[in-house]
Coordinates of C-alpha atoms in Angstrom, one line a residue:
Chain A
M532 CA 6.1 -6.9 29.2
G533 CA 6.3 -9.1 26.2
L534 CA 4.9 -8.9 22.7
K535 CA 1.1 -8.5 22.4
V536 CA -0.6 -9.1 19.0
Y537 CA -4.1 -7.6 18.7
A538 CA -5.8 -9.6 16.0
D539 CA -9.0 -11.1 14.6
R540 CA -8.2 -14.3 12.8
T541 CA -11.0 -13.5 10.2
S542 CA -8.7 -10.7 9.1
Q543 CA -6.1 -11.9 6.6
P544 CA -3.2 -9.6 7.7
S545 CA -3.9 -10.7 11.3
R546 CA -3.4 -14.3 10.3
A547 CA -0.2 -13.5 8.5
I548 CA 1.3 -12.0 11.7
I549 CA 0.2 -14.8 14.0
I550 CA 1.6 -17.5 11.6
F551 CA 4.8 -15.5 11.3
C552 CA 5.3 -15.4 15.1
K553 CA 4.5 -19.1 15.5
M554 CA 6.8 -20.1 12.7
N555 CA 9.7 -18.1 14.2
Q556 CA 9.4 -19.1 17.8
I557 CA 8.4 -15.5 18.8
D558 CA 6.8 -15.5 22.2
F559 CA 3.6 -13.5 22.1
E560 CA 0.2 -13.1 23.6
E561 CA -2.7 -13.0 21.1
V562 CA -5.4 -10.5 22.2
K563 CA -8.6 -11.1 20.3
I564 CA -10.3 -8.1 18.9
D565 CA -13.7 -9.3 17.6
L566 CA -14.4 -7.2 14.5
S567 CA -18.0 -8.5 14.2
K568 CA -18.7 -7.2 17.7
G569 CA -17.1 -3.8 16.9
Q570 CA -14.3 -4.4 19.5
H571 CA -11.9 -2.4 17.2
R572 CA -13.9 0.7 17.9
T573 CA -13.7 0.7 21.7
P574 CA -11.8 3.5 23.5
E575 CA -9.4 0.9 24.9
F576 CA -8.4 -0.4 21.5
E577 CA -8.1 3.1 20.1
K578 CA -5.2 3.6 22.5
I579 CA -3.5 0.7 20.9
N580 CA -4.3 1.7 17.3
P581 CA -5.9 5.0 16.7
M582 CA -6.9 3.8 13.1
K583 CA -9.2 1.3 14.8
K584 CA -7.9 -1.6 12.7
V585 CA -6.3 -5.0 13.3
P586 CA -3.6 -6.2 13.4
A587 CA -1.7 -4.1 15.8
I588 CA 1.2 -4.9 18.2
V589 CA 2.6 -3.7 21.4
D590 CA 6.1 -4.7 22.1
G591 CA 7.1 -3.4 25.5
R592 CA 6.1 0.2 25.3
F593 CA 6.3 0.3 21.5
K594 CA 3.1 0.3 19.5
L595 CA 2.8 -0.4 15.8
F596 CA 0.0 -1.0 13.2
E597 CA -0.1 -1.9 9.5
S598 CA 0.7 -5.5 8.9
H599 CA 3.6 -5.1 6.5
A600 CA 5.4 -2.7 8.9
I601 CA 4.8 -5.2 11.7
L602 CA 6.2 -8.1 9.7
R603 CA 9.3 -6.0 8.8
Y604 CA 9.7 -5.0 12.4
L605 CA 9.4 -8.5 13.8
A606 CA 11.7 -9.9 11.2
C607 CA 14.4 -7.4 12.1
S608 CA 14.0 -7.4 15.9
F609 CA 13.8 -11.1 16.8
P610 CA 17.1 -12.9 16.2
S611 CA 15.2 -16.2 15.9
V612 CA 13.7 -15.2 12.5
S613 CA 15.5 -16.9 9.6
D614 CA 17.0 -14.5 7.0
H615 CA 14.8 -15.8 4.1
W616 CA 11.7 -14.1 5.6
Y617 CA 13.1 -10.6 5.0
P618 CA 16.7 -10.9 3.8
N619 CA 19.5 -8.6 5.0
D620 CA 20.8 -8.4 1.5
L621 CA 19.7 -5.0 0.2
T622 CA 18.5 -6.0 -3.3
S623 CA 16.7 -9.1 -2.1
R624 CA 15.0 -7.0 0.6
A625 CA 14.1 -4.3 -1.9
K626 CA 12.4 -6.8 -4.3
I627 CA 10.3 -8.1 -1.3
D628 CA 9.4 -4.5 -0.4
S629 CA 8.3 -3.9 -4.0
I630 CA 5.9 -6.8 -3.9
L631 CA 4.6 -5.8 -0.4
D632 CA 4.0 -2.2 -1.7
W633 CA 2.4 -3.4 -5.0
H634 CA 0.0 -5.6 -3.0
H635 CA -2.0 -2.8 -1.4
A636 CA -3.5 -1.3 -4.6
N637 CA -3.7 -4.6 -6.5
L638 CA -4.3 -8.0 -5.0
R639 CA -5.4 -6.7 -1.6
Q640 CA -7.7 -4.1 -3.0
G641 CA -9.1 -6.5 -5.6
A642 CA -9.5 -9.7 -3.5
G643 CA -10.5 -7.7 -0.4
T644 CA -13.3 -5.8 -2.2
Y645 CA -14.5 -8.9 -4.1
V646 CA -14.6 -11.2 -1.0
F647 CA -16.2 -8.7 1.3
H648 CA -18.9 -7.3 -1.0
G649 CA -19.4 -10.7 -2.7
A650 CA -19.6 -13.0 0.3
M651 CA -18.5 -11.8 3.7
A652 CA -20.6 -8.7 4.3
P653 CA -23.7 -10.6 5.8
A654 CA -21.4 -11.9 8.6
F655 CA -20.9 -8.2 9.5
G656 CA -24.6 -7.4 9.2
L657 CA -24.2 -5.7 5.8
P658 CA -25.8 -6.4 2.4
L659 CA -23.9 -7.8 -0.5
N660 CA -23.0 -5.5 -3.4
A661 CA -22.6 -7.4 -6.7
Q662 CA -21.4 -4.4 -8.7
V663 CA -18.6 -3.4 -6.3
A664 CA -17.7 -7.2 -5.9
E665 CA -17.4 -7.4 -9.7
Q666 CA -15.0 -4.5 -9.9
G667 CA -12.9 -6.1 -7.1
K668 CA -12.9 -9.4 -9.0
K669 CA -11.6 -7.8 -12.1
L670 CA -8.6 -6.3 -10.2
M671 CA -8.0 -9.5 -8.4
L672 CA -7.9 -11.6 -11.6
S673 CA -5.5 -9.2 -13.3
S674 CA -3.3 -9.3 -10.1
L675 CA -3.3 -13.1 -10.2
S676 CA -2.0 -13.1 -13.8
K677 CA 0.7 -10.6 -12.9
I678 CA 1.9 -12.6 -9.9
E679 CA 2.2 -15.7 -12.2
L680 CA 3.9 -13.8 -15.0
F681 CA 6.4 -11.8 -13.1
W682 CA 7.1 -13.4 -9.7
L683 CA 6.3 -17.1 -10.2
R684 CA 8.2 -17.7 -13.4
G685 CA 9.6 -21.1 -14.2
D686 CA 9.5 -23.7 -11.5
S687 CA 9.6 -21.1 -8.7
R688 CA 8.3 -22.5 -5.4
F689 CA 7.9 -19.1 -3.9
L690 CA 7.8 -15.5 -5.1
L691 CA 10.9 -14.1 -6.9
G692 CA 12.2 -17.6 -7.6
N693 CA 13.1 -18.2 -3.9
S694 CA 13.4 -21.7 -2.4
Q695 CA 12.0 -20.5 0.9
P696 CA 9.1 -18.2 1.8
S697 CA 9.4 -14.5 2.5
I698 CA 7.0 -12.2 4.4
A699 CA 5.6 -11.3 0.9
D700 CA 4.6 -14.9 0.3
L701 CA 2.9 -15.1 3.6
S702 CA 1.0 -11.8 3.3
L703 CA -0.2 -12.5 -0.3
V704 CA -1.3 -16.1 0.3
C705 CA -3.2 -15.2 3.5
E706 CA -5.0 -12.6 1.4
L707 CA -5.9 -15.3 -1.2
M708 CA -7.1 -17.7 1.4
E709 CA -10.1 -15.3 1.8
L710 CA -11.5 -16.9 -1.3
E711 CA -12.4 -19.9 0.9
V712 CA -15.6 -18.0 2.0
V713 CA -16.8 -17.5 -1.6
D714 CA -19.1 -20.0 -3.2
S715 CA -17.0 -23.1 -3.8
E716 CA -17.8 -23.5 -7.5
E717 CA -17.0 -19.8 -8.1
R718 CA -13.7 -20.2 -6.2
E719 CA -12.8 -23.2 -8.5
R720 CA -13.6 -21.1 -11.6
I721 CA -11.3 -18.3 -10.4
L722 CA -8.3 -20.5 -9.4
E723 CA -8.7 -23.2 -12.1
P724 CA -6.7 -21.4 -14.8
H725 CA -4.0 -20.4 -12.4
Q726 CA -2.0 -23.6 -11.8
K727 CA 1.1 -21.6 -10.6
I728 CA -1.0 -19.7 -8.0
R729 CA -2.5 -22.9 -6.7
D730 CA 0.9 -24.6 -6.5
W731 CA 2.4 -21.6 -4.7
M732 CA -0.5 -21.5 -2.2
E733 CA 0.2 -25.2 -1.4
N734 CA 3.9 -24.5 -1.0
V735 CA 3.3 -21.7 1.5
K736 CA 0.8 -23.9 3.4
R737 CA 3.3 -26.8 3.5
A738 CA 6.2 -24.5 4.5
T739 CA 4.2 -23.1 7.4
H740 CA 2.6 -26.3 8.6
P741 CA 0.9 -26.9 11.0
H742 CA 0.4 -23.2 11.9
F743 CA -1.1 -22.3 8.6
L744 CA -4.0 -24.6 8.9
E745 CA -4.5 -24.0 12.7
V746 CA -4.6 -20.3 12.3
H747 CA -7.0 -20.5 9.3
G748 CA -9.4 -22.7 11.3
I749 CA -11.8 -19.8 11.9
L750 CA -12.0 -19.2 8.2
Y751 CA -13.3 -22.7 7.5
E752 CA -15.9 -22.2 10.3
L753 CA -17.0 -18.9 8.6
K754 CA -17.1 -20.6 5.2
A755 CA -19.5 -23.2 6.7
R756 CA -21.7 -20.5 8.2
L757 CA -21.9 -18.5 5.0
E758 CA -22.5 -21.6 2.9
S759 CA -25.4 -22.6 5.1
R760 CA -26.8 -19.1 4.9
R761 CA -26.5 -19.1 1.0
N762 CA -28.3 -22.5 0.9
K763 CA -31.1 -21.2 3.1
V764 CA -31.5 -18.1 0.8
S765 CA -31.6 -20.3 -2.3
T766 CA -34.1 -22.7 -0.7
N767 CA -36.4 -19.7 0.1
L768 CA -36.2 -18.4 -3.5
Chain B
M163 CA 26.4 2.0 -15.4
G164 CA 24.9 4.5 -12.9
L165 CA 21.4 5.0 -11.5
K166 CA 18.6 5.6 -14.0
V167 CA 15.3 7.0 -12.8
Y168 CA 12.4 6.4 -15.2
A169 CA 9.8 9.0 -14.3
D170 CA 7.1 11.4 -15.4
R171 CA 7.0 14.5 -13.3
T172 CA 3.2 14.7 -13.5
S173 CA 3.3 11.5 -11.4
Q174 CA 3.5 12.3 -7.7
P175 CA 5.7 9.3 -6.7
S176 CA 8.0 10.1 -9.6
R177 CA 8.5 13.5 -8.2
A178 CA 9.2 12.2 -4.7
I179 CA 12.1 10.0 -6.0
I180 CA 13.6 12.8 -8.1
I181 CA 13.5 15.3 -5.2
F182 CA 15.0 12.6 -2.9
C183 CA 17.9 12.0 -5.2
K184 CA 18.6 15.7 -5.7
M185 CA 18.4 16.3 -1.9
N186 CA 20.9 13.6 -1.2
Q187 CA 23.5 14.2 -3.9
I188 CA 22.7 10.9 -5.6
D189 CA 24.0 10.9 -9.1
F190 CA 21.2 9.8 -11.5
E191 CA 20.0 10.1 -15.0
E192 CA 16.3 11.0 -15.4
V193 CA 14.7 9.1 -18.2
K194 CA 11.4 10.7 -19.1
I195 CA 8.5 8.3 -19.7
D196 CA 5.6 10.5 -21.0
L197 CA 2.4 9.0 -19.6
S198 CA 0.2 11.2 -21.7
K199 CA 1.9 9.7 -24.8
G200 CA 1.6 6.1 -23.5
Q201 CA 5.4 5.7 -23.3
H202 CA 4.9 3.5 -20.2
R203 CA 3.2 0.9 -22.4
T204 CA 6.1 0.4 -24.9
P205 CA 7.9 -3.0 -25.1
E206 CA 11.1 -1.1 -24.2
F207 CA 9.7 0.2 -20.9
E208 CA 8.0 -3.1 -20.1
K209 CA 11.6 -4.5 -19.8
I210 CA 12.3 -2.0 -17.1
N211 CA 8.9 -2.3 -15.3
P212 CA 6.6 -5.2 -16.4
M213 CA 3.8 -3.4 -14.5
K214 CA 4.1 -0.5 -17.0
K215 CA 4.1 2.2 -14.3
V216 CA 6.4 5.0 -13.3
P217 CA 8.6 5.5 -11.3
A218 CA 11.1 2.7 -11.8
I219 CA 14.8 2.6 -11.4
V220 CA 17.7 0.7 -12.8
D221 CA 20.9 0.7 -10.6
G222 CA 23.6 -1.1 -12.5
R223 CA 21.8 -4.3 -13.4
F224 CA 19.3 -4.1 -10.6
K225 CA 15.7 -3.1 -11.5
L226 CA 13.1 -1.9 -9.1
F227 CA 9.6 -0.5 -9.1
E228 CA 7.1 0.8 -6.5
S229 CA 8.1 4.2 -5.2
H230 CA 8.3 3.4 -1.4
A231 CA 10.5 0.3 -2.1
I232 CA 12.7 2.6 -4.3
L233 CA 12.9 5.3 -1.6
R234 CA 13.9 2.6 1.0
Y235 CA 16.4 1.1 -1.3
L236 CA 18.1 4.4 -2.2
A237 CA 18.1 5.5 1.5
C238 CA 19.9 2.3 2.5
S239 CA 22.3 2.0 -0.5
F240 CA 23.7 5.5 -0.8
P241 CA 25.9 6.6 2.1
S242 CA 25.3 10.3 1.3
V243 CA 21.7 10.0 2.5
S244 CA 21.2 11.4 6.0
D245 CA 19.7 9.1 8.6
H246 CA 16.6 11.2 9.2
W247 CA 15.2 10.2 5.8
Y248 CA 14.9 6.5 6.8
P249 CA 16.5 6.0 10.3
N250 CA 18.6 2.9 11.1
D251 CA 16.9 2.8 14.5
L252 CA 14.5 -0.1 14.3
T253 CA 11.4 1.5 16.0
S254 CA 11.8 4.9 14.2
R255 CA 12.1 3.0 10.9
A256 CA 9.0 0.9 11.8
K257 CA 6.9 4.0 12.5
I258 CA 7.9 5.4 9.1
D259 CA 7.1 2.1 7.4
S260 CA 3.7 2.1 9.1
I261 CA 2.8 5.5 7.6
L262 CA 4.1 4.5 4.1
D263 CA 2.0 1.3 4.2
W264 CA -1.1 3.2 5.5
H265 CA -0.7 5.7 2.7
H266 CA -1.6 3.3 -0.1
A267 CA -5.2 2.6 0.8
N268 CA -5.9 6.0 2.4
L269 CA -4.4 9.3 1.3
R270 CA -3.0 7.9 -2.0
Q271 CA -6.2 6.2 -2.9
G272 CA -8.4 9.1 -1.8
A273 CA -6.4 12.0 -3.3
G274 CA -5.3 10.1 -6.4
T275 CA -8.9 9.1 -7.2
Y276 CA -10.3 12.6 -6.5
V277 CA -7.7 14.5 -8.5
F278 CA -7.6 12.2 -11.5
H279 CA -11.4 11.8 -11.9
G280 CA -12.2 15.3 -10.7
A281 CA -9.6 17.3 -12.7
M282 CA -6.8 15.6 -14.5
A283 CA -8.6 13.0 -16.7
P284 CA -9.0 15.4 -19.7
A285 CA -5.2 15.8 -19.9
F286 CA -5.1 12.1 -20.6
G287 CA -8.0 12.2 -23.1
L288 CA -10.5 10.8 -20.6
P289 CA -13.8 12.2 -19.3
L290 CA -14.3 13.5 -15.7
N291 CA -16.4 11.4 -13.3
A292 CA -18.0 13.4 -10.5
Q293 CA -19.3 10.4 -8.6
V294 CA -16.0 8.6 -8.4
A295 CA -14.2 11.9 -7.6
E296 CA -16.6 12.4 -4.7
Q297 CA -15.8 9.0 -3.2
G298 CA -12.1 9.8 -3.5
K299 CA -12.6 13.2 -1.9
K300 CA -14.3 11.7 1.1
L301 CA -11.4 9.2 1.7
M302 CA -8.9 12.0 1.2
L303 CA -10.6 14.3 3.8
S304 CA -10.7 11.6 6.4
S305 CA -7.1 10.8 5.7
L306 CA -6.1 14.5 6.2
S307 CA -7.9 14.5 9.6
K308 CA -6.1 11.4 10.6
I309 CA -2.7 12.7 9.6
E310 CA -3.3 15.8 11.7
L311 CA -4.6 14.0 14.7
F312 CA -2.1 11.2 14.9
W313 CA 1.1 12.2 13.2
L314 CA 1.2 16.0 13.4
R315 CA 0.3 16.4 17.1
G316 CA 1.5 19.5 19.0
D317 CA 4.1 21.7 17.2
S318 CA 5.4 18.9 15.1
R319 CA 7.2 20.2 12.0
F320 CA 7.2 16.8 10.3
L321 CA 5.3 13.5 10.8
L322 CA 5.9 11.7 14.0
G323 CA 7.1 14.8 15.8
N324 CA 10.4 14.7 13.9
S325 CA 12.5 17.8 13.4
Q326 CA 13.7 16.7 9.9
P327 CA 11.7 15.1 7.1
S328 CA 11.6 11.3 6.4
I329 CA 10.7 9.6 3.1
A330 CA 7.1 9.4 4.5
D331 CA 6.9 13.2 4.6
L332 CA 8.2 13.4 1.1
S333 CA 5.9 10.8 -0.3
L334 CA 2.7 12.1 1.3
V335 CA 3.3 15.8 0.6
C336 CA 4.1 15.0 -3.1
E337 CA 0.7 13.3 -3.2
L338 CA -1.0 16.3 -1.7
M339 CA 0.6 18.6 -4.2
E340 CA -1.6 17.1 -6.8
L341 CA -4.4 19.3 -5.4
E342 CA -2.7 22.1 -7.3
V343 CA -4.5 21.0 -10.5
V344 CA -7.9 21.1 -8.9
D345 CA -10.0 24.3 -9.2
S346 CA -8.3 26.9 -6.9
E347 CA -11.3 27.8 -4.9
E348 CA -12.1 24.2 -4.3
R349 CA -8.5 23.5 -3.2
E350 CA -8.8 26.4 -0.7
R351 CA -12.0 24.9 0.7
I352 CA -10.3 21.6 1.1
L353 CA -7.1 22.8 2.8
E354 CA -8.6 25.8 4.7
P355 CA -9.7 23.8 7.8
H356 CA -6.4 21.9 7.9
Q357 CA -3.8 24.4 9.3
K358 CA -1.4 21.7 10.4
I359 CA -1.5 20.1 7.0
R360 CA -0.8 23.4 5.3
D361 CA 2.1 24.2 7.7
W362 CA 3.5 20.7 7.2
M363 CA 3.4 21.1 3.4
E364 CA 5.3 24.4 3.8
N365 CA 7.9 22.7 6.1
V366 CA 8.5 20.0 3.5
K367 CA 8.8 22.5 0.7
R368 CA 11.3 24.6 2.7
A369 CA 13.3 21.6 3.8
T370 CA 13.7 20.4 0.2
H371 CA 14.2 23.8 -1.4
P372 CA 15.0 24.6 -4.3
H373 CA 14.4 21.0 -5.6
F374 CA 10.8 20.8 -4.5
L375 CA 9.7 23.8 -6.5
E376 CA 11.9 23.0 -9.5
V377 CA 10.6 19.4 -9.8
H378 CA 7.0 20.5 -9.3
G379 CA 7.3 23.1 -12.2
I380 CA 5.5 20.7 -14.6
L381 CA 2.5 20.6 -12.2
Y382 CA 2.1 24.3 -12.3
E383 CA 2.1 24.2 -16.1
L384 CA -0.5 21.4 -16.1
K385 CA -2.5 23.5 -13.6
A386 CA -2.5 26.5 -16.0
R387 CA -3.5 24.3 -19.0
L388 CA -6.4 22.7 -17.0
E389 CA -7.6 26.1 -15.7
S390 CA -7.7 27.5 -19.2
R391 CA -9.6 24.4 -20.4
R392 CA -12.1 24.9 -17.5
N393 CA -12.5 28.6 -18.3
K394 CA -13.3 27.7 -21.9
V395 CA -15.9 25.2 -20.9
S396 CA -17.6 27.6 -18.6
T397 CA -17.6 30.4 -21.2
N398 CA -19.2 28.0 -23.7
L399 CA -22.0 27.1 -21.3

C-alpha cells in the first residue's frame, strides 16, 4: 500500500504537499476531498484525520495530518528528496523549523483570514465579513514586511539566503498564492510595495515548474468564478 | 560561549524551554526579558530576536526563536536529552510534530486569547475584552475535547499513549497552566468536565518535578496579584 495524499487543491497546504511530492519523484495517489461539498466531514474521512481537515496522508498503515509535519515526514522518509528541502544540518533545519512555526500565527493567520472573509467565503456558501477581513489584512501586511526584512535580505533568492527552496519557501508561497482570488487591483496594491516578496514568489514558481502552475490551476478557475460573481454583484448595484 | 535562554517566566513557551533544559541537565544562562517593562522591544533584544518575542536562544553564535523550533533543536543537539522527548524514530517524531503544529491555531490561540483578554491584560496596563476572551474560550474548550478524544485515549499517561512525556506534552501543559491566573471558580468550571486533561496535567507536573513547580512560581505570584485586583474591583462596585 503506497502513499495516499488526501487533499483539496483549493487548500494552500494541500497544494504544498502535492507540489512537494511531484518535485521529488514521490509516488502517491491523490485522493480528492472536496471541501465545498463537505467531504472532510464524512465518517470515512474522519478515520483518516479526526480533525476533519486537509491535507492528510496515509503511508502504509501510518496516518498523519498537519501540513508542516507531513512535509517534514516526507522529506525525511523518501531518499529521493534533495537535502535543500529540509537539511540534515541541525542549525539549517532549526532555522527552517523557526519559519514554519512562525508562519501559523502570522502569515497563515493573516492571509488565511483576509482571503477567506474578504473573497472566498461565497464559494463555500458563507457571507463576506469586511471587519474580520481587515484584521487579517493588517496581520498579513506586517508578516510580509517581516519576511522581507529578516528572511529575504540582500539578493536572497529564497528564505534564509538559500540558493534553493526549502519546505518553508513552498509552504509560505502556497499561502500567498491565495491572493489570486482577491480582486486583482486590490492584490496589486498589496504586493506592489513588496518587490522582494514578488521576486521570491517568482523564484519558487520557477524552481518548482511545471508542477507549481499545474497544481494551482484550480485556483485560477476559482479566481475566474469569484470575479464573475463580483462583476454580477456590482452590475446589480 | 554557552547556551543563553532569553525568557520571561510569565510566558508559557518560555517556561517550557526552561523546564526542558533543567530536566535534561542542559547548562544554560537564563536572561530575563521583562515583558511588562517592554524589554522585548529594546534594540539590544532585537539583535537576539528581530520579532521582539520571547523565548529566544543563543547557542554559541547560533540564534533561534519560536519555542517549538527551539525545543526540537535542543532535543537534537544535546546528547543528555532522553529519546522520549523527541524520538529519533521517524513516525513517532512525526506524530509529535503533528501535535506541535496543530497547537498554534488551536489550544495556543484559544487559551492564549482567553487568558490574556479575560484576565492578564491589566498586568500589562491594558483593559480586559470580554468578547474577544469569549471567542478564545470557545476555541480552547473545543481544543481540550479534541486532545482528550484523539491523543489521551484509554489510560494514556501522556499524549499519543506514551509512557513518558514528549516536548508536545510540555508545550501544551505549560500553555494550559496559564489558566491559573483566571478566576479560580471559572477555572474549576472549565477543567471540571475534563478528567483526562486534569490527570495529564498532573502527570506532566510529576514527571518534571521539582522544576515544573519552581519555574511556575512566578505564575502563582501573578495569580495572587490579579486576584487581589479583582477583589478590589468587586469591593468598589
